[in-house]
Short mmCIF file of C-alpha atoms and ligand atoms in Angstrom, two decimals:
data_model
loop_
_atom_site.label_atom_id
_atom_site.label_comp_id
_atom_site.label_asym_id
_atom_site.label_seq_id
_atom_site.Cartn_x
_atom_site.Cartn_y
_atom_site.Cartn_z
CA ALA A 1 116.71 29.16 81.17
CA LYS A 2 115.25 32.50 80.12
CA SER A 3 117.56 32.96 77.21
CA LEU A 4 117.03 29.37 76.18
CA GLY A 5 113.29 30.04 76.16
CA ARG A 6 113.73 33.10 74.01
CA GLY A 7 116.07 31.26 71.72
CA SER A 8 113.70 28.44 71.13
CA PHE A 9 110.85 30.89 70.61
CA SER A 10 112.72 32.74 67.91
CA TYR A 11 113.75 29.46 66.29
CA TYR A 12 110.11 28.41 66.27
CA SER A 13 108.94 31.65 64.73
CA ASN A 14 111.67 31.50 62.07
CA ASP A 15 110.61 28.00 61.25
CA LEU A 16 107.02 29.10 60.90
CA SER A 17 107.83 32.01 58.65
CA LYS A 18 110.10 29.81 56.58
CA ARG A 19 107.25 27.39 56.07
CA ALA A 20 104.88 30.23 55.23
CA ALA A 21 107.37 31.57 52.71
CA GLU A 22 107.75 28.15 51.12
CA ARG A 23 104.03 27.83 50.88
CA LEU A 24 103.67 31.20 49.27
CA ASP A 25 106.44 30.35 46.83
CA MET A 26 104.71 27.10 45.95
CA GLU A 27 101.42 28.90 45.48
CA VAL A 28 102.99 31.44 43.14
CA ARG A 29 104.56 28.62 41.15
CA LEU A 30 101.29 26.74 40.97
CA ARG A 31 99.43 29.80 39.67
CA ARG A 32 102.11 30.29 37.05
CA ALA A 33 102.10 26.60 36.16
CA MET A 34 98.38 26.79 35.50
CA GLN A 35 98.81 29.83 33.26
CA GLN A 36 101.72 28.26 31.39
CA GLY A 37 99.92 25.01 30.77
CA LEU A 38 102.26 22.89 32.89
CA LEU A 39 99.44 20.93 34.47
CA GLU A 40 98.34 17.73 32.79
CA VAL A 41 95.44 15.39 33.31
CA HIS A 42 96.25 11.68 33.32
CA TYR A 43 93.71 8.88 33.14
CA GLN A 44 93.63 5.68 35.19
CA PRO A 45 91.41 2.90 33.79
CA GLN A 46 88.44 1.57 35.74
CA VAL A 47 87.70 -2.04 34.89
CA GLU A 48 84.44 -3.96 35.13
CA ILE A 49 85.36 -7.05 37.13
CA THR A 50 82.96 -9.54 35.50
CA THR A 51 84.01 -8.69 31.91
CA GLY A 52 87.53 -7.28 32.27
CA GLN A 53 86.43 -4.33 30.11
CA ILE A 54 87.66 -0.79 30.68
CA ILE A 55 84.42 1.09 31.31
CA GLY A 56 85.79 4.35 32.63
CA ALA A 57 88.74 6.26 33.98
CA GLU A 58 89.65 8.50 36.89
CA ALA A 59 91.22 11.81 35.92
CA LEU A 60 94.27 12.60 38.05
CA VAL A 61 96.11 15.89 37.77
CA ARG A 62 99.90 16.08 37.39
CA TRP A 63 102.22 19.09 37.56
CA HIS A 64 105.41 19.16 35.59
CA ASP A 65 107.73 21.79 37.07
CA GLU A 66 110.99 22.69 35.29
CA GLU A 67 113.13 22.94 38.41
CA ARG A 68 111.49 20.39 40.67
CA GLY A 69 110.50 17.89 38.05
CA TYR A 70 107.35 16.00 38.58
CA ILE A 71 105.27 17.13 41.58
CA PRO A 72 102.60 14.67 42.81
CA PRO A 73 99.10 16.02 43.53
CA ASP A 74 99.40 15.21 47.25
CA GLN A 75 101.93 18.04 47.43
CA PHE A 76 99.92 20.77 45.74
CA ILE A 77 96.22 19.92 46.03
CA PRO A 78 96.21 20.44 49.83
CA LEU A 79 97.97 23.76 49.27
CA ALA A 80 95.52 24.88 46.60
CA GLU A 81 92.81 23.75 48.99
CA GLN A 82 93.88 26.49 51.43
CA SER A 83 93.09 29.24 48.93
CA GLU A 84 90.68 30.08 46.15
CA LEU A 85 93.12 28.40 43.80
CA ILE A 86 91.38 25.06 44.27
CA VAL A 87 88.25 26.38 42.56
CA LYS A 88 90.25 27.50 39.52
CA LEU A 89 92.22 24.29 39.41
CA GLY A 90 89.10 22.19 39.81
CA ASP A 91 87.33 24.02 36.99
CA TRP A 92 90.37 23.60 34.79
CA VAL A 93 90.56 19.83 35.37
CA LEU A 94 86.84 19.43 34.78
CA GLU A 95 86.99 21.37 31.53
CA GLN A 96 89.99 19.34 30.28
CA VAL A 97 88.23 16.07 31.06
CA CYS A 98 84.93 17.07 29.42
CA ARG A 99 86.73 18.33 26.30
CA GLN A 100 88.84 15.19 26.10
CA GLY A 101 85.83 12.96 26.68
CA LYS A 102 83.90 14.73 23.92
CA ALA A 103 86.84 14.41 21.53
CA TRP A 104 87.09 10.66 22.20
CA LEU A 105 83.38 10.23 21.55
CA ASP A 106 83.66 12.22 18.32
CA GLN A 107 86.58 9.99 17.28
CA GLY A 108 84.35 6.95 17.70
CA TYR A 109 85.72 5.45 20.92
CA PRO A 110 83.23 3.62 23.10
CA GLU A 111 81.48 5.55 25.83
CA LEU A 112 83.53 5.87 29.00
CA GLN A 113 82.52 7.15 32.39
CA LEU A 114 85.10 9.78 33.29
CA ALA A 115 85.54 10.49 36.99
CA VAL A 116 86.84 13.79 38.34
CA ASN A 117 87.84 14.48 41.95
CA LEU A 118 86.00 17.29 43.67
CA SER A 119 87.68 18.65 46.79
CA PRO A 120 86.06 20.09 49.93
CA GLY A 121 86.97 23.65 48.89
CA GLN A 122 85.06 23.27 45.65
CA MET A 123 82.12 21.82 47.52
CA ARG A 124 81.97 24.98 49.63
CA SER A 125 81.75 27.34 46.66
CA ASN A 126 78.21 28.63 46.24
CA ASP A 127 78.01 28.58 42.46
CA LEU A 128 79.54 25.10 42.12
CA VAL A 129 76.56 23.54 40.35
CA THR A 130 76.11 26.46 37.94
CA ARG A 131 79.76 26.36 36.96
CA ILE A 132 79.75 22.60 36.42
CA ALA A 133 76.58 22.85 34.32
CA GLU A 134 78.27 25.57 32.24
CA ILE A 135 81.34 23.44 31.60
CA VAL A 136 79.26 20.42 30.64
CA ASN A 137 77.12 22.49 28.27
CA ARG A 138 80.04 24.33 26.73
CA THR A 139 82.00 21.16 26.00
CA GLY A 140 79.03 19.05 24.90
CA TYR A 141 80.14 16.07 26.99
CA PRO A 142 77.10 14.04 28.11
CA ALA A 143 76.48 14.63 31.82
CA ARG A 144 75.58 10.97 32.38
CA LEU A 145 79.16 10.02 31.39
CA LEU A 146 80.62 12.36 33.97
CA GLU A 147 81.23 11.16 37.50
CA LEU A 148 82.32 13.32 40.43
CA GLU A 149 84.30 11.76 43.28
CA LEU A 150 83.75 13.23 46.71
CA THR A 151 85.37 12.33 50.00
CA GLU A 152 83.50 11.94 53.25
CA GLY A 153 85.18 15.15 54.42
CA ALA A 154 83.72 17.10 51.50
CA LEU A 155 80.23 15.82 52.33
CA MET A 156 80.23 15.83 56.11
CA HIS A 157 81.60 19.39 56.45
CA ASP A 158 78.03 20.57 55.92
CA PRO A 159 75.78 17.60 55.13
CA GLU A 160 72.69 19.78 54.52
CA VAL A 161 74.42 21.89 51.89
CA ALA A 162 76.04 18.77 50.42
CA THR A 163 72.69 17.02 50.08
CA GLN A 164 71.31 20.04 48.23
CA ARG A 165 74.31 20.32 45.86
CA LEU A 166 74.45 16.59 45.17
CA THR A 167 70.75 16.50 44.39
CA GLU A 168 71.17 19.32 41.87
CA LEU A 169 74.17 17.61 40.27
CA ARG A 170 72.21 14.38 40.08
CA GLU A 171 69.36 16.24 38.39
CA LEU A 172 71.83 17.33 35.71
CA GLY A 173 72.46 13.61 35.10
CA ILE A 174 75.94 13.55 36.67
CA CYS A 175 76.98 10.41 38.60
CA LEU A 176 78.39 10.72 42.10
CA ALA A 177 80.95 8.51 43.81
CA LEU A 178 82.06 8.40 47.42
CA ASP A 179 85.88 8.32 47.45
CA ASP A 180 88.22 6.78 50.05
CA PHE A 181 85.28 5.19 51.80
CA GLY A 182 86.03 4.08 55.34
CA THR A 183 88.82 6.57 56.03
CA GLY A 184 86.60 9.51 56.98
CA TYR A 185 83.85 9.99 59.46
CA SER A 186 80.68 9.43 57.43
CA SER A 187 77.52 8.89 59.27
CA LEU A 188 75.70 5.96 57.75
CA ALA A 189 72.45 7.85 58.18
CA TYR A 190 73.72 10.50 55.77
CA LEU A 191 75.25 8.00 53.42
CA LYS A 192 71.75 6.77 52.77
CA ARG A 193 70.49 10.28 52.02
CA PHE A 194 73.19 11.36 49.56
CA PRO A 195 72.28 10.42 45.97
CA LEU A 196 75.46 8.38 45.39
CA SER A 197 75.90 5.83 42.58
CA VAL A 198 79.33 4.46 43.42
CA LEU A 199 81.14 3.53 46.63
CA LYS A 200 84.94 3.42 46.35
CA ILE A 201 86.70 1.13 48.82
CA ASP A 202 89.84 2.93 49.94
CA LYS A 203 93.13 1.39 48.86
CA SER A 204 94.30 1.08 52.46
CA PHE A 205 91.73 -1.72 52.88
CA VAL A 206 92.56 -3.37 49.57
CA ARG A 207 96.26 -3.59 50.39
CA GLY A 208 95.87 -6.41 52.93
CA LEU A 209 93.60 -8.60 50.77
CA PRO A 210 93.31 -11.59 50.86
CA VAL A 211 95.59 -12.21 53.87
CA ASP A 212 94.62 -9.64 56.48
CA SER A 213 91.38 -10.79 58.05
CA ASP A 214 90.35 -7.26 59.12
CA ASP A 215 90.75 -5.93 55.57
CA CYS A 216 88.77 -8.91 54.28
CA ALA A 217 85.95 -8.26 56.74
CA ILE A 218 85.87 -4.55 55.94
CA SER A 219 85.84 -5.10 52.18
CA ARG A 220 83.12 -7.73 52.45
CA THR A 221 80.99 -5.39 54.57
CA VAL A 222 81.47 -2.40 52.27
CA VAL A 223 80.49 -4.42 49.17
CA ALA A 224 77.38 -5.78 50.91
CA MET A 225 76.41 -2.39 52.26
CA GLY A 226 76.96 -0.59 48.94
CA HIS A 227 74.86 -3.13 47.10
CA SER A 228 72.07 -3.05 49.63
CA LEU A 229 71.95 0.75 49.23
CA GLY A 230 71.75 0.31 45.44
CA MET A 231 75.29 1.46 44.67
CA SER A 232 78.05 0.00 42.54
CA VAL A 233 81.20 -0.78 44.49
CA LEU A 234 84.65 0.04 43.14
CA ALA A 235 87.89 -1.13 44.77
CA GLU A 236 90.88 1.17 44.29
CA GLY A 237 94.57 0.37 44.60
CA VAL A 238 94.29 -3.19 43.25
CA GLU A 239 97.84 -4.34 42.55
CA THR A 240 97.73 -8.15 42.48
CA GLU A 241 95.74 -10.97 40.88
CA GLN A 242 95.03 -12.35 44.36
CA GLN A 243 93.42 -9.10 45.46
CA LEU A 244 91.31 -9.05 42.31
CA LYS A 245 90.24 -12.68 42.78
CA TYR A 246 89.17 -11.97 46.31
CA LEU A 247 87.16 -8.90 45.28
CA GLN A 248 85.58 -10.85 42.47
CA GLY A 249 84.46 -13.43 45.02
CA LEU A 250 82.84 -10.68 47.05
CA GLY A 251 80.88 -9.51 44.01
CA CYS A 252 82.70 -6.18 43.83
CA ASP A 253 81.74 -4.45 40.56
CA ILE A 254 84.71 -2.40 39.37
CA TYR A 255 88.40 -2.14 40.11
CA GLN A 256 91.13 0.37 39.57
CA GLY A 257 94.83 -0.05 40.26
CA PHE A 258 98.33 -0.79 39.04
CA LEU A 259 97.27 -4.36 38.19
CA CYS A 260 95.56 -2.88 35.14
CA SER A 261 97.52 0.36 34.78
CA PRO A 262 98.65 3.52 36.58
CA ALA A 263 97.20 6.85 35.41
CA LEU A 264 98.41 7.50 31.86
CA PRO A 265 98.72 10.55 29.60
CA GLU A 266 95.75 10.73 27.20
CA GLN A 267 97.61 9.23 24.25
CA SER A 268 98.88 6.20 26.18
CA PHE A 269 95.47 5.74 27.73
CA ILE A 270 93.85 5.53 24.30
CA GLU A 271 96.51 3.06 23.14
CA LEU A 272 95.71 0.85 26.12
CA LEU A 273 92.00 1.10 25.32
CA ARG A 274 92.66 0.10 21.69
CA ALA A 275 94.85 -2.83 22.74
CA GLY A 276 92.00 -4.22 24.82
CA GLU A 277 89.40 -4.06 22.04
P1 C2E B 1 92.65 9.58 45.09
O1 C2E B 1 91.49 10.33 44.55
O2 C2E B 1 92.37 8.58 46.15
O3 C2E B 1 93.34 8.91 43.83
C1 C2E B 1 93.90 7.62 43.84
C2 C2E B 1 95.40 7.66 44.02
O4 C2E B 1 95.88 6.32 44.11
C3 C2E B 1 96.13 8.29 42.84
O5 C2E B 1 97.26 8.97 43.37
C4 C2E B 1 96.56 7.06 42.05
O6 C2E B 1 97.66 7.30 41.20
C5 C2E B 1 96.90 6.11 43.17
N1 C2E B 1 96.83 4.73 42.75
C6 C2E B 1 96.13 4.21 41.73
N2 C2E B 1 96.29 2.87 41.65
C7 C2E B 1 97.11 2.53 42.65
C8 C2E B 1 97.66 1.28 43.11
O7 C2E B 1 97.39 0.20 42.56
N3 C2E B 1 98.47 1.31 44.20
C9 C2E B 1 98.77 2.48 44.83
N4 C2E B 1 99.58 2.43 45.88
N5 C2E B 1 98.28 3.68 44.43
C10 C2E B 1 97.46 3.70 43.36
P2 C2E B 1 97.68 10.41 42.84
O8 C2E B 1 97.44 10.52 41.37
O9 C2E B 1 99.04 10.69 43.36
O10 C2E B 1 96.64 11.36 43.54
C11 C2E B 1 96.64 11.54 44.93
C12 C2E B 1 95.44 12.30 45.39
O11 C2E B 1 95.45 13.64 44.90
C13 C2E B 1 94.12 11.73 44.88
O12 C2E B 1 93.76 10.61 45.66
C14 C2E B 1 93.21 12.91 45.03
O13 C2E B 1 92.77 13.04 46.36
C15 C2E B 1 94.13 14.07 44.71
N6 C2E B 1 93.92 14.49 43.32
C16 C2E B 1 94.50 14.05 42.19
N7 C2E B 1 94.02 14.69 41.11
C17 C2E B 1 93.11 15.58 41.57
C18 C2E B 1 92.26 16.57 40.95
O14 C2E B 1 92.22 16.75 39.72
N8 C2E B 1 91.45 17.30 41.78
C19 C2E B 1 91.43 17.12 43.14
N9 C2E B 1 90.62 17.87 43.88
N10 C2E B 1 92.21 16.20 43.75
C20 C2E B 1 93.03 15.44 42.97
CA1 CA B 2 82.39 4.77 37.29
CA1 CA B 3 89.59 9.81 43.67
CA1 CA B 4 90.55 7.32 46.44
#
């Protein structure tokens, strides 16, 4: 029994160090990828439900790795989140989006609200607001056309600090959205205090519409609550006409999902925008 114990211990520790090594390897690759310009920002349309117009887009980062091919953000954002890398990556995405948004405006495209994800690690950095203000000023993209998406986790980690940061961002003119709503542990008391403009219904609740009665009840409640707090409500992960119809009936304001389009490279996104004009 003793030797078995030792054996399993050493197996365990090997496994741990293997995972640590893999993580380190991934982190090194990610740093390199950033330097070599292998990260790309794609844009997923956000559609106003009453008019069917594309009024904005969510920026979603993609990593194209030579050996591994296409690596989805779920596999490297959490890793970056464990180090300072997330701050660099976040700044990079924000700068790309503001530059791109400014270029589209200069080319005469209609104004779009461009949404960028902000992760908990970025929220914790003390000079967050200063750096965002710098990027917005440097690129000349109007702050009112920029939206930052935050998860409940990013806000509830330290609600006092979050309230302060969000208020400063709001004073710059930036819009704020609560992402993945319903999956975290928000306190409704805080929800009221954060200066949020948009509530995003998580796609896990949209999936079961219009059949699953729990998902229907949750969606209906979120729309009503968002509106009564003065927010727009956006449903994400909309894949079918039936889901859209149901959300329309609830008075949901905006949708995003494969029904309209997945996230697209900038060129394809602009082609889609042109086709809808
Ligand atoms: P998220 O912010 O909740 O983004 C929405 C995710 O849902 C995206 O996955 C999008 O491609 C996917 N999606 C959109 N429409 C549909 C649909 O109709 N059906 C389904 N099943 N999925 C849909 P993606 O691009 O793989 O991103 C995953 C997560 O990675 C994001 O979730 C976000 O948390 C994170 N992420 C992506 N880009 C960034 C970034 O630039 N910065 C930070 N901090 N996080 C990012
Ligand atoms: Ca928006
Ligand atoms: Ca998001
Ligand atoms: Ca989301």
